[in-house]
Structure formats: structure tokens, C-alpha cells
Amino acid sequence: MKRIAVIILLGVLGFFIFSGIYSNEAFTEFGNVDLNNRVSNKFITKSVTDENDIVEFGKSSNLETGSANYVTSIVVNYRSFDTLGEVTVLFISSLGVALLLGTLGGKLTHKYRANFILRVGAKTIFPLIALTGIYIFIHGHLTPGGGFPGGSMIASAVLLLYLADENFRAKMSSFKLAESFAGSLYVLIGIFGLLTSGYFLNNFMNTGVIGDLFSAGIIPIVYVLVGLKVGSELTGIITDFLKVEVDE
Amino acid sequence: MIQYVSIVLMLIGIYGLLIDRNIIKIIVALNIFEVGLNIFIVSVGFVSGGVAPILTSVNSNSALIYVDPLPQALVLTSIVIGLGTTALALAIARKMYNAYNSLDLDEIGGMDND
């Protein structure tokens, strides 16, 4: 009975969404988007506040944002306040997981003993994964990726260590220190922008030539901080999930 | 086409949310719903023939046709928030399992409805 009611409800909902977007002038057909009519055109020519005709890789310099990756320029420059909120949401959820599971003290024991290849391979591959993660968040303004994927990669490296050795425990105090350091520094950069140029999280540094590693002003700095913060938060979540209740 | 597929995915997710009584299945349904929504948002910014919105030494000019970067940036936010909610939901599910020894909402509520 309930099943039928739900199917009818979803049919009605689906019909409304379909008829809303099907051959609707306001909703452009898939693939026929003209970016000149959209705000993204301003992001691509980097002319939200400045007037700019054309941006060239390796040549244009001192633009309003020097990031070669447009997604990064939106995430960490134009909508950086949004990203601060996003990082806060992740922090609160890791805090919630810690509140729910962090009080448990026991250790999860694996049902198997990790074999030789896993134990040795994990130790060999851990620095490589961590290094790739760091590379990804340092090059967030040039290549795909950034703080969030890089941070997740570092957390996945820690997870590999957990899988290989059941007695391994990450030093959570240093991760917590890195997390709070990165989070406070992000806010401080924002406040510094507010004091020096009048806008919170304003890009107060020289943006350099597009395509250089040392370019884009505060974007790489903020993305490194975001990467550290996300990495330590996800490591904290993994560590909390591996705790079990102590049998009394 | 892919927009309609993503809407179907969203509807499947809502169906799972409404029908399933197992907490883990509800969390999986929530994730399916979210993936459908993310695909829909990204597809809104697709331009046929457009390249990925990154300036490189190959695509070195802003006059080229790029896909819309704004929906991708929004989906990046949405993925991270989805990860946070999933982690929190799983933590709550584990707590419930510890307390009631069951993941079924009907068994936990002690009720018997259909």
C-alpha cells in the first residue's frame, strides 16, 4: 500500500520536474549553453571587477585572480567565503563523529592477519600517496584537484596504514593541532584581507603570471591550508570509526 | 539525455528514502539521491565541444569554448558536504546498532506497520 502511494507521489514529482525542464526557454537544452549569457563568462575572462579581454596562459599577469584552473579561482577566490563555510561544515561533522564515537576506547581487531605484502607494501607506498596528495593541493591552482582531493588522499594513506597494522594508531593530537592551525590561519588571512583592502578574504597579494607555481596570490596558500584541514579531519573521522566499545 | 537520467536517479534515491526501513539502506539511498543531483548540476554547465575549464599550455587562451566552471565549483562544495553528512549518519547508525542490536527501524520502534 505504502509502496504504491510512494510510486504515485514520485510519478507526480517526476512529471513536474520533466515538464519543467523539457522545451523550456529559460532552461537551455543540454550542451547548447552559451556562456556569453552567463556570469561564468566573467569568471573565464577574469573580469568581474576589472575589464579584461583575453587571458593567455603564461603571459597575462596581475589579473584579479591568477589561477589557471577556473574552478579553483571560483572556489577559493570569488566564492572563498562559501569554502570557509564548507570547511566549517566538514569540521562540525567530524566533531559530531568524534562526539558520538570518540568516547569509545577499544581497538577494532581485524578478523585476519595482514599478510607480508600488505604490511611491507603499505609502508613503502604510504609516503608516495602522501606526497601525491601534497602535490595535488599545492598545484590546486594549475591542475585539476586542490585541497579537498589532496586532503582525502592523505587520509586514505593513513587508512592504508590502519589496514596493514591493527596496532597502528595515528597521533591524533598532532592532526588536531594541524587542523586548528590551518582553520585559524584561513580566517586570519580573511581578516587580513579585510583590514588591508576592505573585503573579507580579498586577494591582497600580487597574482603573478598565470601558469606559474608561485602565482595566484592567496589561492595556493588557502588551498594548502584547506588540504591540511581536510586531511586531518578525515583522518580523525577514520580513527573514530575504528574504535569499538570496550567489553566490561 | 543525461539530465533526464540524473532525474531518474534522484527519484530512485527518494524512493529508497521513503520505502527502506534499514538505516544503512537509507544512507545509501541518500547518497544515490545526492549523486543524481550532482550529475544534474554539472550537466547544466555542459557545452558541447567545450574543453575542461583549466588554462594549460595547450588550451592557453580564454577565448576558447570552455564548459561552465561555476556548476563544477558548486558540486565540489556539495560533494564535501555530502561526505560530512554521510560520515555523521554512519556514526549515528553505529551508535544505534550498539544500543538496539538492530539496524531496522521497525524493530527499533517495536512497531508493526506493513
Short mmCIF file of C-alpha atoms in Angstrom, two decimals:
data_model
loop_
_atom_site.label_atom_id
_atom_site.label_comp_id
_atom_site.label_asym_id
_atom_site.label_seq_id
_atom_site.Cartn_x
_atom_site.Cartn_y
_atom_site.Cartn_z
CA MET A 1 0.00 0.00 0.00
CA LYS A 2 2.69 2.44 1.08
CA ARG A 3 4.79 1.36 -1.89
CA ILE A 4 2.04 2.26 -4.37
CA ALA A 5 1.45 5.64 -2.73
CA VAL A 6 5.17 6.41 -2.92
CA ILE A 7 5.36 5.39 -6.59
CA ILE A 8 2.38 7.64 -7.43
CA LEU A 9 3.95 10.51 -5.49
CA LEU A 10 7.27 10.08 -7.28
CA GLY A 11 5.49 9.86 -10.63
CA VAL A 12 3.83 13.22 -9.99
CA LEU A 13 7.11 14.74 -8.80
CA GLY A 14 8.99 13.35 -11.79
CA PHE A 15 6.32 14.64 -14.17
CA PHE A 16 6.59 18.14 -12.74
CA ILE A 17 10.40 18.18 -13.00
CA PHE A 18 10.33 16.78 -16.55
CA SER A 19 7.69 19.19 -17.78
CA GLY A 20 9.53 21.99 -16.05
CA ILE A 21 12.78 21.50 -17.93
CA TYR A 22 11.53 19.95 -21.19
CA SER A 23 11.47 22.51 -24.04
CA ASN A 24 11.51 25.37 -21.59
CA GLU A 25 13.07 28.52 -22.99
CA ALA A 26 14.55 29.57 -19.68
CA PHE A 27 16.23 26.18 -19.27
CA THR A 28 18.80 25.74 -22.01
CA GLU A 29 18.97 22.40 -23.75
CA PHE A 30 21.78 20.04 -22.78
CA GLY A 31 25.04 21.10 -24.43
CA ASN A 32 23.66 24.24 -26.06
CA VAL A 33 24.70 26.58 -23.29
CA ASP A 34 26.08 29.91 -24.41
CA LEU A 35 28.49 31.07 -21.75
CA ASN A 36 28.32 34.66 -23.03
CA ASN A 37 24.89 34.91 -21.44
CA ARG A 38 26.11 33.54 -18.14
CA VAL A 39 28.04 35.01 -15.26
CA SER A 40 30.73 32.34 -15.84
CA ASN A 41 31.92 34.34 -18.83
CA LYS A 42 33.18 36.94 -16.37
CA PHE A 43 34.99 34.23 -14.43
CA ILE A 44 36.65 32.88 -17.59
CA THR A 45 37.90 36.25 -18.81
CA LYS A 46 38.67 37.18 -15.18
CA SER A 47 36.81 40.46 -15.49
CA VAL A 48 34.43 40.50 -12.55
CA THR A 49 35.87 43.74 -11.16
CA ASP A 50 38.47 44.58 -13.80
CA GLU A 51 37.84 44.92 -17.51
CA ASN A 52 39.71 42.24 -19.39
CA ASP A 53 39.54 40.94 -22.91
CA ILE A 54 41.62 37.82 -23.17
CA VAL A 55 43.62 35.75 -20.74
CA GLU A 56 46.64 33.89 -22.04
CA PHE A 57 48.45 31.08 -20.27
CA GLY A 58 51.99 32.05 -19.27
CA LYS A 59 51.60 35.63 -20.47
CA SER A 60 48.82 37.51 -18.72
CA SER A 61 49.80 38.88 -15.38
CA ASN A 62 48.37 40.85 -12.49
CA LEU A 63 44.79 39.83 -13.10
CA GLU A 64 42.17 39.94 -10.37
CA THR A 65 42.82 36.24 -9.77
CA GLY A 66 45.85 34.46 -11.17
CA SER A 67 44.56 30.91 -11.05
CA ALA A 68 44.84 28.89 -14.28
CA ASN A 69 42.18 26.49 -13.02
CA TYR A 70 38.87 28.33 -13.29
CA VAL A 71 37.11 26.06 -10.81
CA THR A 72 39.78 26.87 -8.23
CA SER A 73 39.50 30.57 -8.98
CA ILE A 74 35.79 30.33 -8.17
CA VAL A 75 36.13 28.05 -5.15
CA VAL A 76 39.00 29.81 -3.39
CA ASN A 77 38.76 33.33 -4.75
CA TYR A 78 35.35 34.53 -5.89
CA ARG A 79 33.42 32.27 -3.53
CA SER A 80 36.05 31.80 -0.84
CA PHE A 81 33.63 32.68 1.93
CA ASP A 82 31.50 29.78 0.74
CA THR A 83 34.51 27.48 1.01
CA LEU A 84 35.15 28.70 4.54
CA GLY A 85 31.58 27.67 5.37
CA GLU A 86 32.11 24.32 3.63
CA VAL A 87 35.23 23.63 5.66
CA THR A 88 33.27 24.56 8.77
CA VAL A 89 30.55 22.06 7.85
CA LEU A 90 33.17 19.34 7.47
CA PHE A 91 34.69 20.37 10.81
CA ILE A 92 31.30 20.19 12.53
CA SER A 93 30.57 16.77 11.07
CA SER A 94 33.95 15.44 12.18
CA LEU A 95 33.24 16.96 15.59
CA GLY A 96 29.88 15.15 15.62
CA VAL A 97 31.53 11.83 14.73
CA ALA A 98 34.09 12.41 17.48
CA LEU A 99 31.31 13.15 19.98
CA LEU A 100 29.39 10.02 19.01
CA LEU A 101 32.26 7.55 18.67
CA GLY A 102 35.30 9.23 20.21
CA THR A 103 34.45 8.17 23.75
CA LEU A 104 34.78 4.51 22.82
CA GLY A 105 38.16 3.27 23.89
CA GLY A 106 38.58 -0.19 22.42
CA LYS A 107 40.53 -1.18 19.36
CA LEU A 108 38.98 -2.79 16.35
CA THR A 109 40.68 -6.10 15.77
CA HIS A 110 40.82 -7.41 12.23
CA LYS A 111 39.43 -10.84 11.58
CA TYR A 112 42.55 -11.61 9.57
CA ARG A 113 46.24 -11.11 9.93
CA ALA A 114 47.62 -8.72 7.35
CA ASN A 115 49.95 -10.64 5.09
CA PHE A 116 53.53 -9.78 4.32
CA ILE A 117 52.86 -7.96 1.04
CA LEU A 118 50.27 -5.67 2.65
CA ARG A 119 52.43 -4.89 5.67
CA VAL A 120 55.59 -4.07 3.71
CA GLY A 121 53.79 -2.58 0.73
CA ALA A 122 51.78 -0.20 2.92
CA LYS A 123 54.94 1.20 4.46
CA THR A 124 56.52 1.65 1.03
CA ILE A 125 53.53 3.19 -0.63
CA PHE A 126 52.39 5.45 2.24
CA PRO A 127 54.94 8.23 1.59
CA LEU A 128 54.18 8.11 -2.14
CA ILE A 129 50.43 8.54 -1.60
CA ALA A 130 51.01 11.31 0.94
CA LEU A 131 53.42 13.04 -1.44
CA THR A 132 50.90 12.82 -4.30
CA GLY A 133 48.26 14.32 -2.02
CA ILE A 134 50.55 17.20 -1.10
CA TYR A 135 51.44 17.70 -4.77
CA ILE A 136 47.75 17.86 -5.66
CA PHE A 137 46.89 20.53 -3.13
CA ILE A 138 49.98 22.62 -3.85
CA HIS A 139 49.13 22.60 -7.58
CA GLY A 140 45.42 23.22 -6.99
CA HIS A 141 45.50 26.46 -8.96
CA LEU A 142 47.19 24.90 -12.00
CA THR A 143 45.88 21.37 -12.41
CA PRO A 144 42.64 19.55 -11.58
CA GLY A 145 42.31 18.85 -7.90
CA GLY A 146 43.03 21.03 -4.93
CA GLY A 147 42.69 20.99 -1.19
CA PHE A 148 39.76 18.61 -0.91
CA PRO A 149 41.04 15.75 -3.12
CA GLY A 150 44.58 16.18 -1.77
CA GLY A 151 43.36 16.04 1.81
CA SER A 152 41.26 12.95 1.11
CA MET A 153 44.30 11.31 -0.44
CA ILE A 154 46.36 11.89 2.71
CA ALA A 155 43.54 10.44 4.80
CA SER A 156 43.40 7.40 2.50
CA ALA A 157 47.14 6.88 3.05
CA VAL A 158 46.51 6.80 6.81
CA LEU A 159 43.65 4.35 6.25
CA LEU A 160 46.10 2.06 4.42
CA LEU A 161 48.35 2.07 7.48
CA TYR A 162 45.35 1.17 9.66
CA LEU A 163 44.50 -1.76 7.37
CA ALA A 164 48.06 -3.04 7.33
CA ASP A 165 48.68 -2.94 11.06
CA GLU A 166 45.93 -3.30 13.63
CA ASN A 167 48.11 -1.91 16.40
CA PHE A 168 48.77 1.28 14.49
CA ARG A 169 47.15 4.42 15.89
CA ALA A 170 47.54 7.82 14.26
CA LYS A 171 48.80 10.54 16.58
CA MET A 172 45.54 12.42 16.76
CA SER A 173 46.91 15.27 18.86
CA SER A 174 49.24 16.42 16.07
CA PHE A 175 46.46 16.06 13.47
CA LYS A 176 44.15 18.14 15.68
CA LEU A 177 46.90 20.74 16.03
CA ALA A 178 47.36 20.89 12.23
CA GLU A 179 43.60 21.18 11.78
CA SER A 180 43.07 24.04 14.21
CA PHE A 181 46.20 25.81 12.94
CA ALA A 182 45.02 25.60 9.32
CA GLY A 183 41.47 26.67 10.18
CA SER A 184 42.54 29.69 12.23
CA LEU A 185 45.08 30.75 9.61
CA TYR A 186 42.37 30.66 6.92
CA VAL A 187 40.22 33.03 8.98
CA LEU A 188 43.25 35.21 9.76
CA ILE A 189 44.05 35.53 6.03
CA GLY A 190 40.45 36.59 5.51
CA ILE A 191 40.65 39.19 8.26
CA PHE A 192 43.98 40.44 6.91
CA GLY A 193 42.31 40.98 3.55
CA LEU A 194 39.51 42.84 5.29
CA LEU A 195 41.97 45.14 7.07
CA THR A 196 44.27 45.83 4.13
CA SER A 197 41.82 46.11 1.24
CA GLY A 198 38.35 46.32 2.69
CA TYR A 199 36.92 42.90 1.78
CA PHE A 200 36.94 39.68 3.77
CA LEU A 201 39.20 37.09 2.08
CA ASN A 202 40.25 39.58 -0.57
CA ASN A 203 43.23 38.53 -2.68
CA PHE A 204 45.67 41.05 -1.26
CA MET A 205 48.82 39.56 -2.79
CA ASN A 206 50.31 40.02 -6.24
CA THR A 207 48.69 37.46 -8.53
CA GLY A 208 51.70 36.97 -10.78
CA VAL A 209 51.79 35.36 -14.22
CA ILE A 210 49.11 32.76 -14.96
CA GLY A 211 50.59 29.27 -15.01
CA ASP A 212 53.47 29.82 -12.62
CA LEU A 213 53.63 27.78 -9.45
CA PHE A 214 54.12 30.95 -7.40
CA SER A 215 51.15 32.86 -8.71
CA ALA A 216 47.50 33.49 -7.90
CA GLY A 217 48.17 35.33 -4.64
CA ILE A 218 46.45 33.77 -1.64
CA ILE A 219 44.88 30.87 -3.60
CA PRO A 220 47.72 28.33 -3.15
CA ILE A 221 48.15 29.33 0.49
CA VAL A 222 44.46 28.88 1.24
CA TYR A 223 44.32 25.59 -0.68
CA VAL A 224 47.31 24.20 1.24
CA LEU A 225 45.53 25.14 4.47
CA VAL A 226 42.28 23.57 3.26
CA GLY A 227 44.19 20.43 2.25
CA LEU A 228 45.82 20.11 5.67
CA LYS A 229 42.50 20.73 7.41
CA VAL A 230 40.52 18.25 5.29
CA GLY A 231 43.27 15.65 5.60
CA SER A 232 43.37 15.84 9.38
CA GLU A 233 39.58 15.95 9.70
CA LEU A 234 39.11 12.85 7.54
CA THR A 235 41.90 11.08 9.42
CA GLY A 236 40.05 11.92 12.63
CA ILE A 237 36.81 10.50 11.23
CA ILE A 238 38.58 7.28 10.16
CA THR A 239 40.24 6.94 13.56
CA ASP A 240 36.91 7.43 15.35
CA PHE A 241 35.21 4.83 13.18
CA LEU A 242 37.87 2.27 14.05
CA LYS A 243 37.09 2.46 17.75
CA VAL A 244 34.87 -0.15 19.34
CA GLU A 245 33.10 -0.39 22.64
CA VAL A 246 35.08 -1.98 25.43
CA ASP A 247 33.52 -5.15 26.79
CA GLU A 248 33.08 -4.94 30.52
CA MET B 1 19.57 12.97 -22.18
CA ILE B 2 21.87 12.70 -19.17
CA GLN B 3 19.79 15.29 -17.37
CA TYR B 4 16.73 13.02 -17.52
CA VAL B 5 18.83 10.06 -16.39
CA SER B 6 20.03 12.05 -13.39
CA ILE B 7 16.43 12.98 -12.52
CA VAL B 8 15.50 9.29 -12.62
CA LEU B 9 18.47 8.64 -10.31
CA MET B 10 17.16 11.30 -7.94
CA LEU B 11 13.69 9.72 -7.96
CA ILE B 12 15.22 6.31 -7.21
CA GLY B 13 17.01 7.90 -4.27
CA ILE B 14 13.82 9.46 -2.92
CA TYR B 15 12.02 6.12 -3.35
CA GLY B 16 14.70 4.41 -1.29
CA LEU B 17 14.50 7.11 1.37
CA LEU B 18 10.74 6.63 1.70
CA ILE B 19 10.49 2.85 1.43
CA ASP B 20 13.58 1.40 3.10
CA ARG B 21 13.47 0.65 6.79
CA ASN B 22 17.13 -0.28 7.18
CA ILE B 23 19.33 2.61 8.26
CA ILE B 24 22.27 1.63 6.05
CA LYS B 25 19.97 1.37 3.03
CA ILE B 26 18.54 4.80 3.84
CA ILE B 27 22.05 6.26 3.89
CA VAL B 28 22.82 4.56 0.56
CA ALA B 29 19.58 5.98 -0.87
CA LEU B 30 20.55 9.43 0.36
CA ASN B 31 23.85 9.08 -1.48
CA ILE B 32 22.15 7.95 -4.69
CA PHE B 33 19.87 10.99 -4.45
CA GLU B 34 22.90 13.20 -3.98
CA VAL B 35 24.80 11.70 -6.92
CA GLY B 36 21.78 12.27 -9.16
CA LEU B 37 21.58 15.86 -8.04
CA ASN B 38 25.31 16.42 -8.59
CA ILE B 39 25.18 14.96 -12.11
CA PHE B 40 22.24 17.21 -12.86
CA ILE B 41 24.05 20.34 -11.66
CA VAL B 42 27.22 19.51 -13.62
CA SER B 43 25.19 18.72 -16.75
CA VAL B 44 23.61 22.18 -16.61
CA GLY B 45 27.02 23.66 -17.33
CA PHE B 46 27.98 21.33 -20.18
CA VAL B 47 28.81 22.96 -23.51
CA SER B 48 29.15 20.61 -26.47
CA GLY B 49 32.68 20.85 -27.82
CA GLY B 50 33.86 22.68 -24.73
CA VAL B 51 37.12 21.84 -23.00
CA ALA B 52 37.74 21.46 -19.28
CA PRO B 53 37.90 24.89 -17.61
CA ILE B 54 41.63 24.94 -16.97
CA LEU B 55 44.16 27.08 -18.81
CA THR B 56 47.08 24.92 -19.87
CA SER B 57 49.90 25.28 -22.35
CA VAL B 58 47.63 23.50 -24.88
CA ASN B 59 44.38 25.35 -24.18
CA SER B 60 46.14 28.58 -23.46
CA ASN B 61 43.53 31.16 -24.33
CA SER B 62 40.39 32.36 -22.62
CA ALA B 63 38.70 32.83 -26.00
CA LEU B 64 38.29 29.04 -26.41
CA ILE B 65 34.99 27.37 -25.61
CA TYR B 66 35.04 26.11 -22.06
CA VAL B 67 32.39 24.23 -20.13
CA ASP B 68 30.80 26.27 -17.37
CA PRO B 69 33.08 26.20 -14.30
CA LEU B 70 30.52 27.55 -11.86
CA PRO B 71 28.34 24.40 -11.53
CA GLN B 72 31.51 22.34 -11.08
CA ALA B 73 32.61 24.59 -8.22
CA LEU B 74 29.18 24.26 -6.60
CA VAL B 75 29.25 20.47 -6.96
CA LEU B 76 32.68 20.41 -5.31
CA THR B 77 31.06 22.03 -2.29
CA SER B 78 28.11 19.68 -2.42
CA ILE B 79 30.30 16.55 -2.57
CA VAL B 80 32.24 17.60 0.52
CA ILE B 81 29.06 18.36 2.44
CA GLY B 82 27.62 15.03 1.31
CA LEU B 83 30.70 13.31 2.71
CA GLY B 84 30.21 15.09 6.03
CA THR B 85 26.55 14.14 6.32
CA THR B 86 27.29 10.54 5.33
CA ALA B 87 30.02 10.24 7.96
CA LEU B 88 27.74 11.68 10.63
CA ALA B 89 24.84 9.44 9.57
CA LEU B 90 27.05 6.35 9.70
CA ALA B 91 28.30 7.32 13.15
CA ILE B 92 24.69 7.65 14.35
CA ALA B 93 23.86 4.29 12.74
CA ARG B 94 26.71 2.63 14.62
CA LYS B 95 25.53 4.17 17.89
CA MET B 96 22.01 2.89 17.22
CA TYR B 97 23.31 -0.57 16.44
CA ASN B 98 25.26 -0.59 19.70
CA ALA B 99 22.18 0.45 21.63
CA TYR B 100 19.49 -1.71 19.98
CA ASN B 101 21.45 -4.51 18.27
CA SER B 102 19.48 -3.86 15.11
CA LEU B 103 19.60 -1.56 12.12
CA ASP B 104 15.93 -1.98 11.22
CA LEU B 105 13.78 0.99 12.10
CA ASP B 106 10.67 -1.19 12.59
CA GLU B 107 12.44 -3.47 15.05
CA ILE B 108 13.86 -0.47 16.91
CA GLY B 109 10.49 1.23 17.11
CA GLY B 110 8.81 -2.03 18.11
CA MET B 111 6.00 -1.26 15.72
CA ASP B 112 4.44 -3.41 13.03
CA ASN B 113 3.29 -1.31 10.11
CA ASP B 114 3.12 -3.06 6.77
#
